[in-house]
Short mmCIF file of C-alpha atoms and ligand atoms in Angstrom, two decimals:
data_model
loop_
_atom_site.label_atom_id
_atom_site.label_comp_id
_atom_site.label_asym_id
_atom_site.label_seq_id
_atom_site.Cartn_x
_atom_site.Cartn_y
_atom_site.Cartn_z
CA UNK A 181 2.35 31.70 -27.32
CA UNK A 182 1.98 33.55 -30.62
CA UNK A 183 -0.80 36.08 -30.75
CA UNK A 184 -2.39 35.81 -34.08
CA UNK A 185 -1.58 31.65 -33.72
CA UNK A 186 -3.66 31.95 -30.35
CA UNK A 187 -6.42 33.72 -31.93
CA UNK A 188 -6.90 31.48 -34.90
CA UNK A 189 -7.47 28.62 -32.46
CA UNK A 190 -10.11 30.78 -30.04
CA UNK A 191 -12.15 30.19 -32.87
CA UNK A 192 -12.14 26.85 -33.80
CA UNK A 193 -11.88 24.83 -30.05
CA UNK A 194 -14.36 22.76 -29.67
CA UNK A 195 -14.00 19.07 -28.43
CA UNK A 196 -16.22 16.42 -29.89
CA UNK A 197 -17.50 14.42 -27.75
CA UNK A 198 -18.03 16.91 -25.29
CA UNK A 199 -15.32 17.29 -22.56
CA UNK A 200 -17.70 16.24 -19.85
CA UNK A 201 -18.40 12.84 -21.91
CA UNK A 202 -14.44 12.66 -22.58
CA UNK A 203 -14.43 12.63 -18.76
CA UNK A 204 -16.86 10.34 -17.56
CA UNK A 205 -15.56 8.32 -20.74
CA UNK A 206 -11.87 8.58 -19.08
CA UNK A 207 -13.72 7.30 -15.88
CA UNK A 208 -15.36 4.48 -17.18
CA UNK A 209 -12.22 2.97 -18.90
CA UNK A 210 -10.64 3.00 -16.03
CA UNK A 211 -13.46 1.03 -14.24
CA UNK A 212 -13.27 -1.24 -17.09
CA UNK A 213 -9.65 -1.75 -16.43
CA UNK A 214 -9.23 -2.10 -12.73
CA UNK A 215 -12.78 -3.48 -12.51
CA UNK A 216 -13.56 -1.91 -8.65
CA UNK A 217 -16.50 -3.30 -7.07
CA UNK A 218 -17.24 -0.08 -4.89
CA UNK A 219 -17.02 3.11 -6.57
CA UNK A 220 -17.79 6.68 -4.70
CA UNK A 221 -18.55 9.76 -6.82
CA UNK A 222 -17.45 12.95 -5.19
CA UNK A 223 -19.17 16.24 -5.93
CA UNK A 224 -21.73 13.74 -8.25
CA UNK A 225 -24.04 16.89 -9.27
CA UNK A 226 -26.71 15.69 -11.52
CA UNK A 227 -25.60 12.24 -11.13
CA UNK A 228 -24.64 11.56 -14.67
CA UNK A 229 -21.10 10.02 -14.25
CA UNK A 230 -23.19 7.51 -11.66
CA UNK A 231 -25.73 6.65 -14.26
CA UNK A 232 -23.32 5.93 -16.59
CA UNK A 233 -21.29 3.61 -14.26
CA UNK A 234 -24.39 1.33 -13.39
CA UNK A 235 -24.17 -0.30 -16.68
CA UNK A 236 -20.49 -1.49 -15.84
CA UNK A 237 -21.29 -5.15 -14.45
CA UNK A 238 -18.07 -5.38 -12.14
CA UNK A 239 -19.66 -2.54 -9.89
CA UNK A 240 -22.03 -3.62 -7.05
CA UNK A 241 -21.90 -0.68 -4.78
CA UNK A 242 -22.19 2.73 -6.42
CA UNK A 243 -22.32 6.25 -4.00
CA UNK A 244 -22.68 9.89 -4.54
CA UNK A 245 -21.79 12.85 -2.46
CA UNK A 246 -22.73 16.21 -3.09
CA UNK A 247 -22.64 19.31 -0.83
CA UNK A 248 -25.79 20.50 -3.07
CA UNK A 249 -29.15 17.94 -2.51
CA UNK A 250 -31.17 19.90 -5.30
CA UNK A 251 -28.48 19.24 -8.07
CA UNK A 252 -28.88 15.36 -6.96
CA UNK A 253 -32.53 15.56 -6.62
CA UNK A 254 -33.04 16.86 -10.13
CA UNK A 255 -31.99 13.64 -11.85
CA UNK A 256 -31.59 11.10 -9.09
CA UNK A 257 -34.71 8.92 -10.47
CA UNK A 258 -32.59 7.90 -13.37
CA UNK A 259 -30.88 5.74 -11.14
CA UNK A 260 -33.82 3.33 -10.06
CA UNK A 261 -34.15 0.34 -11.86
CA UNK A 262 -36.62 -0.31 -14.65
CA UNK A 263 -39.44 -2.33 -15.11
CA UNK A 264 -37.03 -4.87 -17.06
CA UNK A 265 -34.54 -4.98 -14.39
CA UNK A 266 -37.31 -6.69 -12.23
CA UNK A 267 -38.64 -8.62 -15.35
CA UNK A 268 -35.07 -10.00 -15.88
CA UNK A 269 -33.47 -9.57 -12.49
CA UNK A 270 -29.29 -9.34 -13.52
CA UNK A 271 -26.74 -11.87 -11.77
CA UNK A 272 -25.06 -8.99 -10.08
CA UNK A 273 -26.32 -7.26 -6.97
CA UNK A 274 -26.26 -3.29 -7.32
CA UNK A 275 -26.82 -1.12 -4.51
CA UNK A 276 -26.75 2.82 -5.42
CA UNK A 277 -26.76 5.53 -2.61
CA UNK A 278 -27.07 9.10 -2.81
CA UNK A 279 -25.59 11.23 0.17
CA UNK A 280 -26.22 15.14 1.06
CA UNK A 281 -22.55 16.29 2.72
CA UNK A 282 -19.27 17.67 2.21
CA UNK A 283 -15.94 16.06 1.16
CA UNK A 284 -14.45 18.46 3.98
CA UNK A 285 -16.24 16.05 6.39
CA UNK A 286 -15.57 12.15 7.36
CA UNK A 287 -18.42 10.21 7.63
CA UNK A 288 -18.15 5.83 7.85
CA UNK A 289 -20.72 5.54 5.04
CA UNK A 290 -17.65 6.51 2.80
CA UNK A 291 -15.24 3.59 4.21
CA UNK A 292 -14.76 0.58 2.22
CA UNK A 293 -14.62 1.88 -1.85
CA UNK A 294 -12.18 0.60 -4.59
CA UNK A 295 -12.31 3.76 -6.60
CA UNK A 296 -13.37 7.13 -5.70
CA UNK A 297 -13.69 10.05 -8.53
CA UNK A 298 -13.55 13.64 -8.01
CA UNK A 299 -14.37 15.16 -11.48
CA UNK A 300 -14.13 18.74 -11.85
CA UNK A 301 -14.59 18.73 -8.09
CA UNK A 302 -11.65 20.42 -6.14
CA UNK A 303 -11.62 23.72 -7.75
CA UNK A 304 -15.27 24.38 -6.34
CA UNK A 305 -13.89 24.09 -2.69
CA UNK A 306 -13.30 26.93 -0.67
CA UNK A 307 -9.53 26.71 1.02
CA UNK A 308 -10.66 25.72 4.15
CA UNK A 309 -12.48 22.58 2.32
CA UNK A 310 -9.19 21.89 0.14
CA UNK A 311 -7.17 22.00 2.95
CA UNK A 312 -9.00 18.82 4.64
CA UNK A 313 -10.08 17.29 1.19
CA UNK A 314 -6.65 15.04 1.32
CA UNK A 315 -7.27 13.76 4.97
CA UNK A 316 -10.94 12.79 4.10
CA UNK A 317 -10.43 10.92 0.93
CA UNK A 318 -6.58 9.62 1.30
CA UNK A 319 -6.03 9.60 4.98
CA UNK A 320 -9.85 8.36 5.98
CA UNK A 321 -11.71 6.69 2.79
CA UNK A 322 -8.38 5.57 1.32
CA UNK A 323 -9.30 3.90 -1.55
CA UNK A 324 -6.82 1.75 -3.73
CA UNK A 325 -7.70 4.23 -6.33
CA UNK A 326 -8.72 8.16 -6.63
CA UNK A 327 -9.25 9.93 -9.97
CA UNK A 328 -8.97 13.85 -9.80
CA UNK A 329 -9.66 16.29 -12.69
CA UNK A 330 -9.68 19.57 -12.62
CA UNK A 331 -9.29 22.66 -15.35
CA UNK A 332 -5.84 23.31 -16.81
CA UNK A 333 -5.76 26.90 -16.56
CA UNK A 334 -2.57 26.91 -19.20
CA UNK A 335 -5.44 26.00 -21.64
CA UNK A 336 -7.34 28.97 -20.64
CA UNK A 337 -6.03 31.15 -23.46
CA UNK A 338 -7.29 29.14 -26.26
CA UNK A 339 -10.82 29.42 -24.80
CA UNK A 340 -12.91 31.74 -26.43
CA UNK A 341 -14.35 34.04 -23.53
CA UNK A 342 -12.68 32.55 -20.69
CA UNK A 343 -11.16 35.66 -18.60
CA UNK A 344 -10.37 34.39 -15.18
CA UNK A 345 -12.08 31.15 -14.75
CA UNK A 346 -14.11 28.87 -16.81
CA UNK A 347 -16.97 29.04 -14.46
CA UNK A 348 -18.32 31.80 -11.82
CA UNK A 349 -18.30 29.10 -8.97
CA UNK A 350 -14.57 28.13 -9.19
CA UNK A 351 -12.47 28.94 -6.37
CA UNK A 352 -9.34 28.74 -8.34
CA UNK A 353 -7.87 27.16 -11.56
CA UNK A 354 -4.66 25.63 -11.36
CA UNK A 355 -1.77 25.30 -14.21
CA UNK A 356 -0.32 22.16 -14.88
CA UNK A 357 2.68 22.80 -12.25
CA UNK A 358 0.48 23.87 -9.70
CA UNK A 359 -1.82 20.79 -9.87
CA UNK A 360 1.18 18.42 -10.38
CA UNK A 361 3.05 20.06 -7.41
CA UNK A 362 -0.32 19.63 -5.01
CA UNK A 363 -0.83 15.98 -6.45
CA UNK A 364 2.59 14.79 -5.68
CA UNK A 365 2.90 15.96 -2.17
CA UNK A 366 -0.39 14.85 -1.27
CA UNK A 367 0.42 11.69 -3.06
CA UNK A 368 3.52 11.48 -0.56
CA UNK A 369 2.11 12.28 2.44
CA UNK A 370 -0.76 9.64 1.99
CA UNK A 371 1.48 6.80 0.42
CA UNK A 372 -0.38 7.07 -2.89
CA UNK A 373 1.63 7.19 -6.44
CA UNK A 374 0.33 9.55 -9.08
CA UNK A 375 0.35 9.65 -12.80
CA UNK A 376 -1.13 12.74 -14.89
CA UNK A 377 -2.89 12.59 -17.95
CA UNK A 378 -6.14 14.38 -19.38
CA UNK A 379 -8.81 15.03 -21.88
CA UNK A 380 -9.50 17.67 -24.57
CA UNK A 381 -6.33 17.50 -26.53
CA UNK A 382 -4.45 20.80 -27.28
CA UNK A 383 -4.26 21.65 -31.15
CA UNK A 384 -1.23 20.48 -33.15
CA UNK A 385 1.63 22.77 -32.19
CA UNK A 386 0.81 23.62 -29.05
CA UNK A 387 1.23 20.55 -26.81
CA UNK A 388 2.90 22.49 -23.94
CA UNK A 389 -0.41 23.75 -22.67
CA UNK A 390 -1.26 20.38 -21.95
CA UNK A 391 -5.14 18.64 -21.86
CA UNK A 392 -7.99 20.98 -21.13
CA UNK A 393 -8.88 18.90 -18.38
CA UNK A 394 -5.83 17.47 -16.41
CA UNK A 395 -6.54 14.39 -14.54
CA UNK A 396 -4.40 12.83 -11.70
CA UNK A 397 -4.73 9.13 -10.94
CA UNK A 398 -3.57 8.00 -7.69
CA UNK A 399 -2.79 4.36 -6.79
CA UNK A 400 -2.65 3.45 -2.86
CA UNK A 401 0.87 1.85 -2.34
CA UNK A 402 -0.18 -0.10 0.65
CA UNK A 403 -2.28 -3.23 0.79
CA UNK A 404 -5.87 -2.90 2.28
CA UNK A 405 -4.82 -4.58 5.48
CA UNK A 406 -2.56 -1.99 6.45
CA UNK A 407 -3.75 0.16 9.52
CA UNK A 408 -6.02 3.26 8.69
CA UNK A 409 -6.93 6.01 10.07
CA UNK A 410 -10.64 4.99 10.76
CA UNK A 411 -9.88 2.26 13.28
CA UNK A 412 -7.78 4.57 15.36
CA UNK A 413 -10.44 7.43 15.35
CA UNK A 414 -13.93 6.14 15.12
CA UNK A 415 -16.61 8.99 13.35
CA UNK A 416 -20.32 9.52 13.61
CA UNK A 417 -22.06 9.91 10.39
CA UNK A 418 -22.61 13.37 9.32
CA UNK A 419 -23.67 12.82 5.94
CA UNK A 420 -27.81 12.41 5.31
CA UNK A 421 -28.96 9.94 2.59
CA UNK A 422 -31.46 11.25 0.41
CA UNK A 423 -31.45 8.17 -2.22
CA UNK A 424 -31.13 4.71 -2.23
CA UNK A 425 -32.28 1.90 -4.29
CA UNK A 426 -31.28 -1.78 -4.13
CA UNK A 427 -31.47 -3.41 -7.77
CA UNK A 428 -33.44 -6.80 -8.19
CA UNK A 429 -30.82 -9.26 -8.35
CA UNK A 430 -30.30 -13.30 -8.60
CA UNK A 431 -28.24 -13.30 -5.57
CA UNK A 432 -31.93 -12.47 -3.71
CA UNK A 433 -33.47 -15.84 -3.24
CA UNK A 434 -36.82 -14.22 -3.80
CA UNK A 435 -35.88 -13.05 -7.55
CA UNK A 436 -34.17 -16.12 -8.45
CA UNK A 437 -37.21 -18.18 -7.05
CA UNK A 438 -39.19 -16.25 -9.29
CA UNK A 439 -36.90 -16.71 -12.18
CA UNK A 440 -36.75 -20.57 -11.72
CA UNK A 441 -40.43 -21.01 -11.79
CA UNK A 442 -40.82 -19.08 -14.93
CA UNK A 443 -38.06 -20.73 -16.41
CA UNK A 444 -39.52 -24.64 -15.32
CA UNK A 445 -42.82 -23.79 -16.54
CA UNK A 446 -41.78 -21.94 -20.04
CA UNK A 447 -39.48 -25.32 -20.58
CA UNK A 448 -41.64 -27.69 -19.35
CA UNK A 449 -44.76 -26.18 -21.71
CA UNK A 450 -41.87 -26.25 -24.66
CA UNK A 451 -41.62 -29.92 -23.68
CA UNK A 452 -45.02 -30.59 -23.53
CA UNK A 453 -45.93 -28.98 -26.86
CA UNK A 454 -43.38 -30.68 -28.91
CA UNK A 455 -44.89 -33.75 -27.43
CA UNK A 456 -48.41 -33.16 -28.04
CA UNK A 457 -47.68 -32.39 -31.84
CA UNK A 458 -45.88 -35.68 -32.22
CA UNK A 459 -48.80 -37.51 -30.75
CA UNK A 460 -51.35 -35.53 -33.49
CA UNK A 461 -48.63 -36.57 -36.04
CA UNK A 462 -48.39 -39.99 -35.21
CA UNK A 463 -51.93 -40.55 -33.54
CA UNK A 464 -52.35 -41.65 -29.85
CA UNK A 465 -51.46 -44.87 -30.37
CA UNK A 466 -47.35 -44.74 -29.53
CA UNK A 467 -47.65 -47.98 -31.06
CA UNK A 468 -47.51 -46.36 -34.56
CA UNK A 469 -44.00 -45.15 -33.67
CA UNK A 470 -41.62 -46.39 -31.09
CA UNK A 471 -41.75 -44.83 -27.76
CA UNK A 472 -37.99 -44.25 -28.53
CA UNK A 473 -38.20 -42.33 -31.65
CA UNK A 474 -41.10 -40.28 -30.06
CA UNK A 475 -38.21 -39.14 -27.66
CA UNK A 476 -35.74 -38.69 -29.78
CA UNK A 477 -38.36 -36.41 -32.34
CA UNK A 478 -39.14 -34.39 -29.45
CA UNK A 479 -35.89 -32.90 -28.37
CA UNK A 480 -32.30 -32.07 -30.52
CA UNK A 481 -29.55 -33.73 -30.54
CA UNK A 482 -27.25 -34.33 -27.48
CA UNK A 483 -30.35 -33.63 -25.47
CA UNK A 484 -32.44 -36.43 -27.52
CA UNK A 485 -29.77 -38.57 -26.23
CA UNK A 486 -29.46 -37.89 -22.82
CA UNK A 487 -33.53 -37.91 -22.03
CA UNK A 488 -33.71 -41.64 -23.78
CA UNK A 489 -30.18 -42.56 -21.98
CA UNK A 490 -31.13 -41.43 -18.23
CA UNK A 491 -35.28 -42.73 -19.12
CA UNK A 492 -36.06 -38.91 -18.79
CA UNK A 493 -38.62 -39.09 -21.33
CA UNK A 494 -42.09 -36.90 -20.74
CA UNK A 495 -45.25 -38.90 -20.83
CA UNK A 496 -48.92 -38.74 -20.87
CA UNK A 497 -51.02 -40.83 -18.65
CA UNK A 498 -54.91 -40.16 -18.45
CA UNK A 499 -55.29 -36.57 -18.98
CA UNK A 500 -51.88 -35.59 -17.86
CA UNK A 501 -48.44 -34.87 -19.20
CA UNK A 502 -45.51 -35.49 -17.18
CA UNK A 503 -42.39 -33.73 -17.80
CA UNK A 504 -39.60 -35.14 -15.76
CA UNK A 505 -37.92 -32.51 -13.78
CA UNK A 506 -34.71 -34.35 -14.48
CA UNK A 507 -35.10 -33.25 -18.30
CA UNK A 508 -35.99 -29.91 -17.14
CA UNK A 509 -33.17 -29.54 -15.51
CA UNK A 510 -31.16 -30.77 -18.27
CA UNK A 511 -32.05 -27.72 -20.08
CA UNK A 512 -29.12 -24.79 -20.14
CA UNK A 513 -30.97 -21.83 -18.77
CA UNK A 514 -32.51 -23.63 -15.71
CA UNK A 515 -28.90 -25.79 -14.99
CA UNK A 516 -27.38 -22.33 -15.02
CA UNK A 517 -29.96 -20.65 -12.87
CA UNK A 518 -30.29 -23.49 -9.93
CA UNK A 519 -27.30 -25.05 -10.00
CA UNK A 520 -28.02 -28.27 -8.57
CA UNK A 521 -31.27 -30.53 -8.96
CA UNK A 522 -31.52 -30.39 -5.03
CA UNK A 523 -32.15 -26.54 -5.57
CA UNK A 524 -34.19 -26.86 -8.32
CA UNK A 525 -36.77 -28.95 -6.50
CA UNK A 526 -36.37 -26.76 -3.03
CA UNK A 527 -36.78 -23.49 -5.22
CA UNK A 528 -40.30 -24.67 -7.02
CA UNK A 529 -41.40 -26.73 -4.31
CA UNK A 530 -45.36 -25.75 -3.66
CA UNK A 531 -45.06 -23.42 -6.71
CA UNK A 532 -45.55 -25.79 -9.67
CA UNK A 533 -47.88 -29.05 -9.83
CA UNK A 534 -45.87 -31.50 -9.39
CA UNK A 535 -46.53 -35.69 -9.86
CA UNK A 536 -47.40 -37.58 -6.50
CA UNK A 537 -43.66 -38.60 -6.34
CA UNK A 538 -42.70 -35.21 -7.14
CA UNK A 539 -40.41 -36.27 -9.92
CA UNK A 540 -42.35 -34.54 -12.75
CA UNK A 541 -44.36 -30.87 -13.68
CA UNK A 542 -47.88 -32.22 -14.19
CA UNK A 543 -50.01 -30.53 -16.84
CA UNK A 544 -53.53 -31.29 -18.02
CA UNK A 545 -54.01 -31.96 -21.26
CA UNK A 546 -57.97 -30.89 -21.32
CA UNK A 547 -56.64 -27.62 -20.00
CA UNK A 548 -54.17 -27.25 -23.15
CA UNK A 549 -57.29 -28.33 -25.20
CA UNK A 550 -59.76 -25.56 -23.46
CA UNK A 551 -56.95 -23.11 -24.46
CA UNK A 552 -56.99 -24.08 -27.98
N1 SAH B 97 -18.63 15.75 -11.00
C1 SAH B 97 -19.60 16.46 -11.83
C2 SAH B 97 -20.19 17.84 -11.69
C3 SAH B 97 -19.03 18.53 -10.72
S1 SAH B 97 -19.68 20.37 -11.02
C4 SAH B 97 -19.30 16.10 -13.17
O1 SAH B 97 -18.63 15.19 -13.54
O2 SAH B 97 -20.09 16.83 -14.28
C5 SAH B 97 -18.84 20.42 -8.89
C6 SAH B 97 -19.92 19.65 -7.99
O3 SAH B 97 -19.28 19.74 -6.68
C7 SAH B 97 -21.13 21.03 -7.69
O4 SAH B 97 -22.27 19.74 -7.72
C8 SAH B 97 -20.87 21.17 -6.38
O5 SAH B 97 -22.52 21.42 -5.68
C9 SAH B 97 -20.48 19.97 -5.22
N2 SAH B 97 -19.70 20.27 -4.53
C10 SAH B 97 -18.81 21.54 -4.24
N3 SAH B 97 -18.39 21.93 -2.93
C11 SAH B 97 -18.55 20.50 -2.52
C12 SAH B 97 -18.29 20.10 -1.48
N4 SAH B 97 -17.45 20.75 -0.60
N5 SAH B 97 -18.54 18.42 -0.92
C13 SAH B 97 -19.13 17.96 -2.16
N6 SAH B 97 -19.51 18.58 -2.91
C14 SAH B 97 -19.56 19.71 -3.52
#
């Protein structure tokens, strides 16, 4: 490399967005592409990547593993659900678990993952750990995709101030040739294919040095049903679980019921208000305006027709307003939450005041007047 050329670049190499963000974005793009349901991040450190991945809606299980419990503990609470997650539980289920342990050891909690990420991890491994790593990740965990990123030492001369390694804890840093030869041999051994890429573009005219961070994406060649090592050698749990959260989800009947009750009451209130304001407009005597017209005015277009056709009009009797459940069920949000009319009835039974025959939600008019 031309020395002057090299020195010129040493002053200006600064990645935007920062390299760690580019690495995490790379993983996120991969998740969007392959839609894995279960993702494990090995060497997850302060859980930043896990935090980013919790927003990927395809993921239902996220796990982190690190040999340093304190690194995980520092920010692990950022992985907890927020109040809004309880107020508006999501459709999907999501469980996040953090384990304390080493990638040199096998633990059954690491089985069944679709994607395993090892971002800037391998260069922190001692030789003995690195030797065990392929058997643990590719042989035992055997996910469909493994992503490994590591510094590319060919790029180091362009980085100001880097003498031997980029970080004092790095046990080694590989050139492109070294990483590719290790990765190809590992892929061959465990029946994976591997493709090389990276993040952190080299300066124009210096493409030969490659990306600042080199990345190998390994894809398992054999189907998941294939004989795996774990079925032959059962392993005992060796990792310690230090954090586990289960996000509220509508898949959980408890949260679904709460959501349906709120939505039913909200919908019934809207219908009731519209009905009452029409009554005020036309007076208490429905004869001043036909019942048909009153119903049509209460609802918009399509729904208005449906309400009338199916005899689903809300009505007032004595001091009570009755909103037929069938009307409430025809509102898209309620319909989508419950799926069937039977499910709606089951979920609100005993939780919402209904008419004697159970076909309508009942509100007192006086109560409304008192509120006003
Ligand atoms: N993946 C993170 C940080 C990588 S730093 C990121 O993308 O930013 C490397 C991490 O690997 C450190 O947190 C370190 O504690 C962890 N580590 C080192 N040796 C390990 C081992 N044998 N098993 C599991 N984690 C290990």
